[in-house]
Amino acid sequence: MNHKIAFQNVSCIYELNGSSFTAVHDVSLDIADNEFITVVGPSGCGKSTLMNMAAGLLEPSDGRVAVDGKTLTGPGPDRGVIFQQYALFPWLTVRKNVEFGLKVKKLPKDERDRRVNDVLELVGLTKFADAWPKTLSGGMKQRCAIARAYAADPSVLLMDEPFGALDALTRVKMQEQLLDTWTKDKRTVMFITHDVEEAVYLANRVIVMAANPGRIQEIITVDLPYPRTEEIRLSREFADLRNQVWNAVYHHDSKENAS
Amino acid sequence: MNHKIAFQNVSCIYELNGSSFTAVHDVSLDIADNEFITVVGPSGCGKSTLMNMAAGLLEPSDGRVAVDGKTLTGPGPDRGVIFQQYALFPWLTVRKNVEFGLKVKKLPKDERDRRVNDVLELVGLTKFADAWPKTLSGGMKQRCAIARAYAADPSVLLMDEPFGALDALTRVKMQEQLLDTWTKDKRTVMFITHDVEEAVYLANRVIVMAANPGRIQEIITVDLPYPRTEEIRLSREFADLRNQVWNAVYHHDSKENAS
Amino acid sequence: SCGGDSSSGNSSKKSIKATVGYIADGNGTSTVAVADKLKLWDKHGIDVTIKEFTDGPTQIQALGTGDLQFAYTGPGALWLPMQGKAKIAAIVSLGEADRIIGQKGITSIKDLKGKTVGVPEGTSGDMLLSLALKNAGLSDDDIKKVTMDPPTVISAFQSGKIDGAAIWYPHVATIKKHTPGTVEIAKSADFPDLNFLSTYMTGTDMADENPELLKRFDALAKEANTWKRKNSDKMVSVLKKKLDAPETALREEHKYINVLPTDEIVQKTKDGTIDTWLKTLNKQFKAMGKVQDIADPKDYYLGDEYVKA
Amino acid sequence: MTATIAPTDESSAKTRRPRSNKFSTISVVSVFVGLGLWWLASILNPTTLSSPLDVAKRLVELAGDGTLFTNIAASLGRVFAGFAIGTVLAIIVGFGMGWYLGVRAAIQPWIQFFRVIPPLAIIPLAIVLMGIGETPKIFVITLASFLVSVIATYQGVISVDKTLINAGRVLGTNDLTIFLKIVVPASVPFILVGMRQGLGAAWATLVAAELIAAQDGLGHMMQKAQTYYDLDTIFVGLIVIGILGLLMDRILLWAEKRLTQWQERR
Amino acid sequence: MTATIAPTDESSAKTRRPRSNKFSTISVVSVFVGLGLWWLASILNPTTLSSPLDVAKRLVELAGDGTLFTNIAASLGRVFAGFAIGTVLAIIVGFGMGWYLGVRAAIQPWIQFFRVIPPLAIIPLAIVLMGIGETPKIFVITLASFLVSVIATYQGVISVDKTLINAGRVLGTNDLTIFLKIVVPASVPFILVGMRQGLGAAWATLVAAELIAAQDGLGHMMQKAQTYYDLDTIFVGLIVIGILGLLMDRILLWAEKRLTQWQERR
Ligand SMILES: Nc1ncnc2c1ncn2[C@@H]1O[C@H](COP(=O)(O)OP(=O)(O)OP(=O)(O)O)[C@@H](O)[C@H]1O
Ligand SMILES: Nc1ncnc2c1ncn2[C@@H]1O[C@H](COP(=O)(O)OP(=O)(O)OP(=O)(O)O)[C@@H](O)[C@H]1O
Ligand SMILES: [Mg+2]
Ligand SMILES: [Mg+2]
């Protein structure tokens, strides 16, 4: 198995008015091709920062990030990104937002329409295809952002708390859908979440991060078969793994807070 | 028990370029003084719209909203609001953001400082008191917004998915804290969430909304004692209520989707 | 004799406040420069404030609002009193600086036919051009007359964008320096009928409302005029001191300013010569479309007061 | 402590037609009050101010013999050409400055320098370089509108929300497309401010531009009238320029409304 | 498909000192190239363009006898007074227009009207109303900078994110405080654009303003030089105005950097 994304001793230091803040410190991580990685950790531990470096939007202050063995120099359409803050283009309707990446790829009109309709159907926004983002509710905005990333059909998906603002049912639906396409197309997925259950349910491996400075605390391999079913979710193994991740995130955290 | 907030046959119709969209249709709801109400429902069902009307930011197209028996004409500091999209002032540091409402209230400097430090401690942002919002992670922004609403110490709290971007531990901490102050000061709380468990855990009553048009589907009274403990969360009654709410939200929803 | 008369009479009186405008070129500054130098303001009992302007019409405007009592203007603005906007208080000089020039190869006005000629609209240069064309049997339509302001005329001529220009010294000297071969094809002296008068103007009601001030100012103007006439050689240095302008340009300008002896002005006022000059100018203004009617110089030239002062 | 509910935009929950009517009424009243004041002032200062009536008479005269329309056509052509070129250049240069530090470094000092230079001072140079035809006139107008709106565009470019640019970049967009499809629409509010100001500058420079050997145009008409102290004609010129400017501004406002309906505002 | 990583702002993960050095270098080179071009052009057009050397000589002369500094002081005073008053008025009126529909309705047509009127045309009116002292000069400059920056301020006010205003309103803020504490800071980027443009307009109007019976000032110095076609002095005036404008603009830029460090930008 070759490495799709490789972080090699990566650090990220934000410089701001003289003072500097180490958001990510000396992280090394190899993500295999077709792997589904989830990242959990307390708020502010550097999850988004790590993902932005994989996206090519942020240059590491130290170390290097490689995709397919080549050091990253910038973002590319091979890596689809869903941002924590939607980042919809407010001047485009839902449909145009989703179509954006396809136009960049210069797909023909009918192909574009087909794909846009498919993903809008998927996220349940068909009825709102021609609405401006400002008229959408919070959850609808997030679904629109998801649709935009899906539409471009990238080989790597970088998702920053994508299901955070969704209600439970939509969320489960989106999880199924994501796993479904992932098993079919075998993309590489890096998925940030603050929901430990979600992290375990989706992942091959769960990366647990710790804060101050942001670093990898533990990597927990989830040895459960795909497709993941409701049965698996209710299994002993699942519960054990969930507790293991939970302890890795919070036991450590509370220890640190106490010290 | 007198009514703190009263929705009387409230409708909200968004007009946009000629066409109109009924976001909330004929909703009547009385929220008692000191009551803790949670609102759940599928994405886009009008939860935020309903809350904005209670905040006085949106005028109902029909019907009226009254607070303490007086028809609402606008927002006021008696009702603290936490928006779904943080709405931090980007030009103010964390501390200044939190202090904003206190300055409006013309509190003396030392009183302000004390309160700001208290709430920053509460949300765990003490170390970031002097950071700009742009340097905060998503979860930290949300905590800052919560701190700002808490600091002003309003008698009504209107919270739109306030804990949505928080990791599990912080979330539980914030829930405890919210219930804690609520039992002490007996504020009135209207709390929107997409997490059914959270809705039941916190509320006196759970308002279940349905979409197209946005309306109240069912009101479920949660007859569990306060303070709510881990024990209660694991009880049969709790599980039953959770299922009841879940069914109200999603059973109805799937029926509708099928039709 | 008049000067001595009024000065001895005035020195005992309380001085009168007045604001006097001038234009910062050699001719426009001469009167105030001399009055300053000889301390004539005190002598004639005028508590003066001197204000510098860049053109005539703005000063006429200020006369109208009462912010200004006396305004120096060149010949281009003489139609304003003819329209009743102001009155002429004193004659300053006769200008002879206007020229019509052509690029190398153009030798007469007739050669300008069909050519592009630049001219600052409504100036003495403009008047000279109309007259010269008429004299040569041409009309305004026979040339391509383009109006532009003086610096533009200079650049346009130098860069060959226009074939001819109606402009005055010292600008003509500037052009000649940079464009060798420039020819003067007409000058103001070619038209003795036309007298480009520079004057001091005053408000329309000055003679009625404040005759004493008018009298004092006229007396001062006379005395300054006499000194200028007598000390023509010193004028350039006096002006240079006041203006801080390039000496060569002042000298160049000075050559074409004809300061009439005070006695002659008085004489020509009395015998109506100046009235005739003004009437001729008036006709010219009418021909150019600046004014509709021929006004009686008696209505706007306060010659009697000047004579008496 | 109860404030009235804030006025909201078209997507408001309440229809706003009544407000729009009131808006026009106030505007019309305001214009009439202004005219009244003018009329009063003209009675007090007959030498400096023409009365509205005289101006109207003169307007009819000038319109009657057609000269007004010739002049309007000439000026409109110049303003429009200069404004269009200036705006397009401003958007391109403003983008370059916002996007590429090198371009910003090279151009910034010159723009700042020339912005404070009065257009009148440029005229002799324009004549030497471009003659006395239409080119230098349009050039001066172009320059004026360019210099005003380039700053706005530049500011628009550097104010574009970084996450939106990132969102475009991760979709594989190249610099040009990011510019056209993200930076331009996102900075439309700034660019439109720039355009409206550029339009003002273009008209205000018209008079100076028509100092350059113009045979027609409203500025030329006014300059000629000025040497003859023909107040009525000057006022006709001012008013026609004012109204034309106002109309063009309205068109821009309308365009803005269409182009920024996606914007959430009060 | 690999683009370079976009330049980021001060909060970037990489320090940017080297870039800043390169920036200055390019600016300096650009200025020297410009001077070189000017020098070349002045050789080709000696009548219209003074050579840099002659201008430098004249500058030293004028500086030597102190007249230059008197003129600079006079002009700076006027520009500064006019700009300051104009800006403050623009912010107040711009707010009023953005906030209260009635104010917008009443003022909008007049602003649009006067914005296209050349400042030269205002002068006669200013003289009638305010005489020939300092007042009308400062008035003309005030008007120019006001009219330019009021549009920017207004646009800034209506572009303020609605949720931020709502966030203020629910904290019990009254209209005045919302204006001062939310609308003003949120529209600072727009207001600063307006101020920079207003400053340009103020300087560009200076020459016109000093047509009104000025005894000193750079515009006056240039006009006087014009009657003698003293090109060297005119160019000294232009360059001094340009440099002063540039310096004041730098101050504004510096203020902007301080005031908008909260802003996320590229
Ligand atoms: N532009 C910036 N300048 C300075 N510090 C920053 C900046 N962006 C992020 N940080 C800091 O870096 C740390 C990590 O931020 P990051 O956004 O990666 O956290 P996160 O793990 O995604 O948190 P969350 O779950 O709350 O989104 C935080 O402490 C934050 O304050
Ligand atoms: N400004 C607006 N103009 C037009 N329609 C709007 C506007 N704001 C909201 N809507 C519509 O009103 C409906 C209800 O929106 P609302 O934001 O209240 O939903 P919500 O229940 O809060 O959803 P979520 O849980 O996703 O936040 C949505 O269908 C939305 O598209
Ligand atoms: Mg994050
Ligand atoms: Mg919502």
PDB file of N, CA and C and ligand atoms in Angstrom, chain A residues 128 131 134-141 143 165 167, chain B residues 14-16 21-24 41-50 84 160-161 192 194 209 212, chain D residues 9 11-12 264, chain E residues 162, ligand 2:
ATOM      1  N   PHE A 128     -34.209  23.630  -3.295  1.00  0.00           N
ATOM      2  CA  PHE A 128     -33.580  24.927  -3.041  1.00  0.00           C
ATOM      3  C   PHE A 128     -32.452  25.224  -4.027  1.00  0.00           C
ATOM      4  N   ALA A 131     -31.909  28.896  -4.781  1.00  0.00           N
ATOM      5  CA  ALA A 131     -31.925  29.864  -3.681  1.00  0.00           C
ATOM      6  C   ALA A 131     -30.526  30.447  -3.458  1.00  0.00           C
ATOM      7  N   LYS A 134     -27.846  33.101   1.370  1.00  0.00           N
ATOM      8  CA  LYS A 134     -28.356  33.846   2.523  1.00  0.00           C
ATOM      9  C   LYS A 134     -29.757  33.406   2.938  1.00  0.00           C
ATOM     10  N   THR A 135     -30.460  32.721   2.045  1.00  0.00           N
ATOM     11  CA  THR A 135     -31.811  32.280   2.387  1.00  0.00           C
ATOM     12  C   THR A 135     -31.831  30.858   2.935  1.00  0.00           C
ATOM     13  N   LEU A 136     -30.659  30.266   3.130  1.00  0.00           N
ATOM     14  CA  LEU A 136     -30.620  28.892   3.627  1.00  0.00           C
ATOM     15  C   LEU A 136     -30.468  28.876   5.140  1.00  0.00           C
ATOM     16  N   SER A 137     -30.993  27.827   5.766  1.00  0.00           N
ATOM     17  CA  SER A 137     -30.751  27.641   7.188  1.00  0.00           C
ATOM     18  C   SER A 137     -29.341  27.084   7.359  1.00  0.00           C
ATOM     19  N   GLY A 138     -28.851  27.103   8.605  1.00  0.00           N
ATOM     20  CA  GLY A 138     -27.492  26.650   8.875  1.00  0.00           C
ATOM     21  C   GLY A 138     -27.210  25.256   8.329  1.00  0.00           C
ATOM     22  N   GLY A 139     -28.101  24.319   8.608  1.00  0.00           N
ATOM     23  CA  GLY A 139     -27.889  22.953   8.149  1.00  0.00           C
ATOM     24  C   GLY A 139     -27.888  22.857   6.633  1.00  0.00           C
ATOM     25  N   MET A 140     -28.739  23.671   5.996  1.00  0.00           N
ATOM     26  CA  MET A 140     -28.806  23.632   4.540  1.00  0.00           C
ATOM     27  C   MET A 140     -27.525  24.166   3.918  1.00  0.00           C
ATOM     28  N   LYS A 141     -26.925  25.168   4.543  1.00  0.00           N
ATOM     29  CA  LYS A 141     -25.662  25.689   4.036  1.00  0.00           C
ATOM     30  C   LYS A 141     -24.600  24.594   4.067  1.00  0.00           C
ATOM     31  N   ARG A 143     -25.047  21.421   4.025  1.00  0.00           N
ATOM     32  CA  ARG A 143     -25.309  20.400   3.014  1.00  0.00           C
ATOM     33  C   ARG A 143     -24.881  20.877   1.636  1.00  0.00           C
ATOM     34  N   ALA A 165     -23.500  20.542  11.754  1.00  0.00           N
ATOM     35  CA  ALA A 165     -24.744  21.300  11.919  1.00  0.00           C
ATOM     36  C   ALA A 165     -25.963  20.535  11.437  1.00  0.00           C
ATOM     37  N   ASP A 167     -29.027  17.674  11.549  1.00  0.00           N
ATOM     38  CA  ASP A 167     -29.846  16.950  12.516  1.00  0.00           C
ATOM     39  C   ASP A 167     -29.544  15.460  12.404  1.00  0.00           C
TER      40      ASP A 167
ATOM     41  N   TYR B  14     -41.126  34.625   4.127  1.00  0.00           N
ATOM     42  CA  TYR B  14     -40.023  35.375   3.494  1.00  0.00           C
ATOM     43  C   TYR B  14     -40.439  35.731   2.088  1.00  0.00           C
ATOM     44  N   GLU B  15     -40.322  36.999   1.762  1.00  0.00           N
ATOM     45  CA  GLU B  15     -40.614  37.425   0.390  1.00  0.00           C
ATOM     46  C   GLU B  15     -39.288  37.628  -0.315  1.00  0.00           C
ATOM     47  N   LEU B  16     -39.166  37.067  -1.479  1.00  0.00           N
ATOM     48  CA  LEU B  16     -37.882  37.186  -2.173  1.00  0.00           C
ATOM     49  C   LEU B  16     -38.125  37.238  -3.666  1.00  0.00           C
ATOM     50  N   PHE B  21     -41.986  32.437   0.634  1.00  0.00           N
ATOM     51  CA  PHE B  21     -41.718  31.137   1.227  1.00  0.00           C
ATOM     52  C   PHE B  21     -42.181  31.156   2.686  1.00  0.00           C
ATOM     53  N   THR B  22     -43.099  30.241   3.019  1.00  0.00           N
ATOM     54  CA  THR B  22     -43.609  30.207   4.386  1.00  0.00           C
ATOM     55  C   THR B  22     -42.642  29.412   5.260  1.00  0.00           C
ATOM     56  N   ALA B  23     -41.880  30.112   6.083  1.00  0.00           N
ATOM     57  CA  ALA B  23     -40.886  29.442   6.924  1.00  0.00           C
ATOM     58  C   ALA B  23     -41.527  28.942   8.213  1.00  0.00           C
ATOM     59  N   VAL B  24     -42.466  29.729   8.736  1.00  0.00           N
ATOM     60  CA  VAL B  24     -43.160  29.325   9.959  1.00  0.00           C
ATOM     61  C   VAL B  24     -44.646  29.601   9.746  1.00  0.00           C
ATOM     62  N   GLY B  41     -36.015  19.537  15.328  1.00  0.00           N
ATOM     63  CA  GLY B  41     -36.738  19.421  14.067  1.00  0.00           C
ATOM     64  C   GLY B  41     -35.741  19.334  12.935  1.00  0.00           C
ATOM     65  N   PRO B  42     -36.181  18.854  11.799  1.00  0.00           N
ATOM     66  CA  PRO B  42     -35.247  18.704  10.677  1.00  0.00           C
ATOM     67  C   PRO B  42     -34.699  20.041  10.208  1.00  0.00           C
ATOM     68  N   SER B  43     -33.578  19.975   9.540  1.00  0.00           N
ATOM     69  CA  SER B  43     -32.928  21.184   9.030  1.00  0.00           C
ATOM     70  C   SER B  43     -33.868  21.974   8.126  1.00  0.00           C
ATOM     71  N   GLY B  44     -33.961  23.259   8.368  1.00  0.00           N
ATOM     72  CA  GLY B  44     -34.793  24.105   7.511  1.00  0.00           C
ATOM     73  C   GLY B  44     -36.248  24.167   7.930  1.00  0.00           C
ATOM     74  N   CYS B  45     -36.583  23.660   9.136  1.00  0.00           N
ATOM     75  CA  CYS B  45     -37.996  23.617   9.525  1.00  0.00           C
ATOM     76  C   CYS B  45     -38.425  24.915  10.201  1.00  0.00           C
ATOM     77  N   GLY B  46     -37.524  25.867  10.370  1.00  0.00           N
ATOM     78  CA  GLY B  46     -37.935  27.172  10.890  1.00  0.00           C
ATOM     79  C   GLY B  46     -37.563  27.407  12.336  1.00  0.00           C
ATOM     80  N   LYS B  47     -36.657  26.617  12.877  1.00  0.00           N
ATOM     81  CA  LYS B  47     -36.250  26.788  14.266  1.00  0.00           C
ATOM     82  C   LYS B  47     -35.590  28.158  14.476  1.00  0.00           C
ATOM     83  N   SER B  48     -34.620  28.458  13.621  1.00  0.00           N
ATOM     84  CA  SER B  48     -33.925  29.740  13.767  1.00  0.00           C
ATOM     85  C   SER B  48     -34.881  30.903  13.544  1.00  0.00           C
ATOM     86  N   THR B  49     -35.770  30.729  12.589  1.00  0.00           N
ATOM     87  CA  THR B  49     -36.734  31.784  12.298  1.00  0.00           C
ATOM     88  C   THR B  49     -37.596  32.077  13.522  1.00  0.00           C
ATOM     89  N   LEU B  50     -38.066  31.003  14.174  1.00  0.00           N
ATOM     90  CA  LEU B  50     -38.892  31.160  15.361  1.00  0.00           C
ATOM     91  C   LEU B  50     -38.113  31.906  16.445  1.00  0.00           C
ATOM     92  N   GLN B  84     -26.559  30.981  15.522  1.00  0.00           N
ATOM     93  CA  GLN B  84     -26.008  29.768  14.938  1.00  0.00           C
ATOM     94  C   GLN B  84     -24.639  30.037  14.320  1.00  0.00           C
ATOM     95  N   ASP B 160     -29.231  29.217  19.713  1.00  0.00           N
ATOM     96  CA  ASP B 160     -29.423  28.508  18.451  1.00  0.00           C
ATOM     97  C   ASP B 160     -28.260  27.540  18.217  1.00  0.00           C
ATOM     98  N   GLU B 161     -28.477  26.278  18.502  1.00  0.00           N
ATOM     99  CA  GLU B 161     -27.449  25.249  18.387  1.00  0.00           C
ATOM    100  C   GLU B 161     -26.126  25.707  18.985  1.00  0.00           C
ATOM    101  N   ILE B 192     -32.233  25.682  20.853  1.00  0.00           N
ATOM    102  CA  ILE B 192     -32.391  24.905  19.624  1.00  0.00           C
ATOM    103  C   ILE B 192     -31.235  23.917  19.518  1.00  0.00           C
ATOM    104  N   HIS B 194     -29.893  20.031  17.361  1.00  0.00           N
ATOM    105  CA  HIS B 194     -30.278  18.939  16.467  1.00  0.00           C
ATOM    106  C   HIS B 194     -29.945  17.600  17.120  1.00  0.00           C
ATOM    107  N   MET B 209     -40.565  20.337  15.866  1.00  0.00           N
ATOM    108  CA  MET B 209     -41.109  21.046  14.706  1.00  0.00           C
ATOM    109  C   MET B 209     -41.046  20.179  13.464  1.00  0.00           C
ATOM    110  N   ASN B 212     -42.139  22.429   5.996  1.00  0.00           N
ATOM    111  CA  ASN B 212     -43.018  22.558   4.820  1.00  0.00           C
ATOM    112  C   ASN B 212     -44.505  22.499   5.127  1.00  0.00           C
TER     113      ASN B 212
ATOM    114  N   ASP D   9     -33.943  44.118   4.107  1.00  0.00           N
ATOM    115  CA  ASP D   9     -33.871  44.221   2.644  1.00  0.00           C
ATOM    116  C   ASP D   9     -35.017  43.483   1.972  1.00  0.00           C
ATOM    117  N   SER D  11     -35.487  40.617   1.008  1.00  0.00           N
ATOM    118  CA  SER D  11     -35.838  39.284   1.470  1.00  0.00           C
ATOM    119  C   SER D  11     -36.501  39.362   2.838  1.00  0.00           C
ATOM    120  N   SER D  12     -36.934  40.534   3.190  1.00  0.00           N
ATOM    121  CA  SER D  12     -37.533  40.734   4.498  1.00  0.00           C
ATOM    122  C   SER D  12     -38.821  39.945   4.644  1.00  0.00           C
ATOM    123  N   GLU D 264     -26.433  40.189   1.989  1.00  0.00           N
ATOM    124  CA  GLU D 264     -27.333  40.360   3.109  1.00  0.00           C
ATOM    125  C   GLU D 264     -27.115  41.755   3.642  1.00  0.00           C
TER     126      GLU D 264
ATOM    127  N   LYS E 162     -25.317  41.907   8.465  1.00  0.00           N
ATOM    128  CA  LYS E 162     -26.531  42.066   9.259  1.00  0.00           C
ATOM    129  C   LYS E 162     -26.456  41.322  10.590  1.00  0.00           C
TER     130      LYS E 162
HETATM  131  N1  LIG F   2     -33.703  35.403   4.399  1.00  0.00           N
HETATM  132  C1  LIG F   2     -34.413  34.374   3.938  1.00  0.00           C
HETATM  133  N2  LIG F   2     -35.061  34.486   2.759  1.00  0.00           N
HETATM  134  C2  LIG F   2     -35.793  33.436   2.268  1.00  0.00           C
HETATM  135  N3  LIG F   2     -35.934  32.253   2.880  1.00  0.00           N
HETATM  136  C3  LIG F   2     -35.299  32.088   4.059  1.00  0.00           C
HETATM  137  C4  LIG F   2     -34.517  33.129   4.656  1.00  0.00           C
HETATM  138  N4  LIG F   2     -34.021  32.659   5.829  1.00  0.00           N
HETATM  139  C5  LIG F   2     -34.479  31.387   5.960  1.00  0.00           C
HETATM  140  N5  LIG F   2     -35.237  31.038   4.908  1.00  0.00           N
HETATM  141  C6  LIG F   2     -35.919  29.733   4.701  1.00  0.00           C
HETATM  142  O1  LIG F   2     -36.736  29.488   5.803  1.00  0.00           O
HETATM  143  C7  LIG F   2     -36.690  28.136   6.180  1.00  0.00           C
HETATM  144  C8  LIG F   2     -36.416  28.031   7.671  1.00  0.00           C
HETATM  145  O2  LIG F   2     -35.134  28.539   7.948  1.00  0.00           O
HETATM  146  P1  LIG F   2     -34.500  28.425   9.390  1.00  0.00           P
HETATM  147  O3  LIG F   2     -33.176  29.071   9.331  1.00  0.00           O
HETATM  148  O4  LIG F   2     -35.457  28.932  10.390  1.00  0.00           O
HETATM  149  O5  LIG F   2     -34.328  26.840   9.563  1.00  0.00           O
HETATM  150  P2  LIG F   2     -33.758  26.016  10.805  1.00  0.00           P
HETATM  151  O6  LIG F   2     -34.869  25.215  11.342  1.00  0.00           O
HETATM  152  O7  LIG F   2     -33.033  26.919  11.721  1.00  0.00           O
HETATM  153  O8  LIG F   2     -32.704  25.035  10.077  1.00  0.00           O
HETATM  154  P3  LIG F   2     -31.250  24.550  10.568  1.00  0.00           P
HETATM  155  O9  LIG F   2     -31.447  23.528  11.607  1.00  0.00           O
HETATM  156  O10 LIG F   2     -30.668  23.962   9.332  1.00  0.00           O
HETATM  157  O11 LIG F   2     -30.532  25.758  11.042  1.00  0.00           O
HETATM  158  C9  LIG F   2     -35.609  27.490   5.341  1.00  0.00           C
HETATM  159  O12 LIG F   2     -36.237  26.669   4.385  1.00  0.00           O
HETATM  160  C10 LIG F   2     -34.906  28.620   4.660  1.00  0.00           C
HETATM  161  O13 LIG F   2     -34.583  28.287   3.339  1.00  0.00           O
END
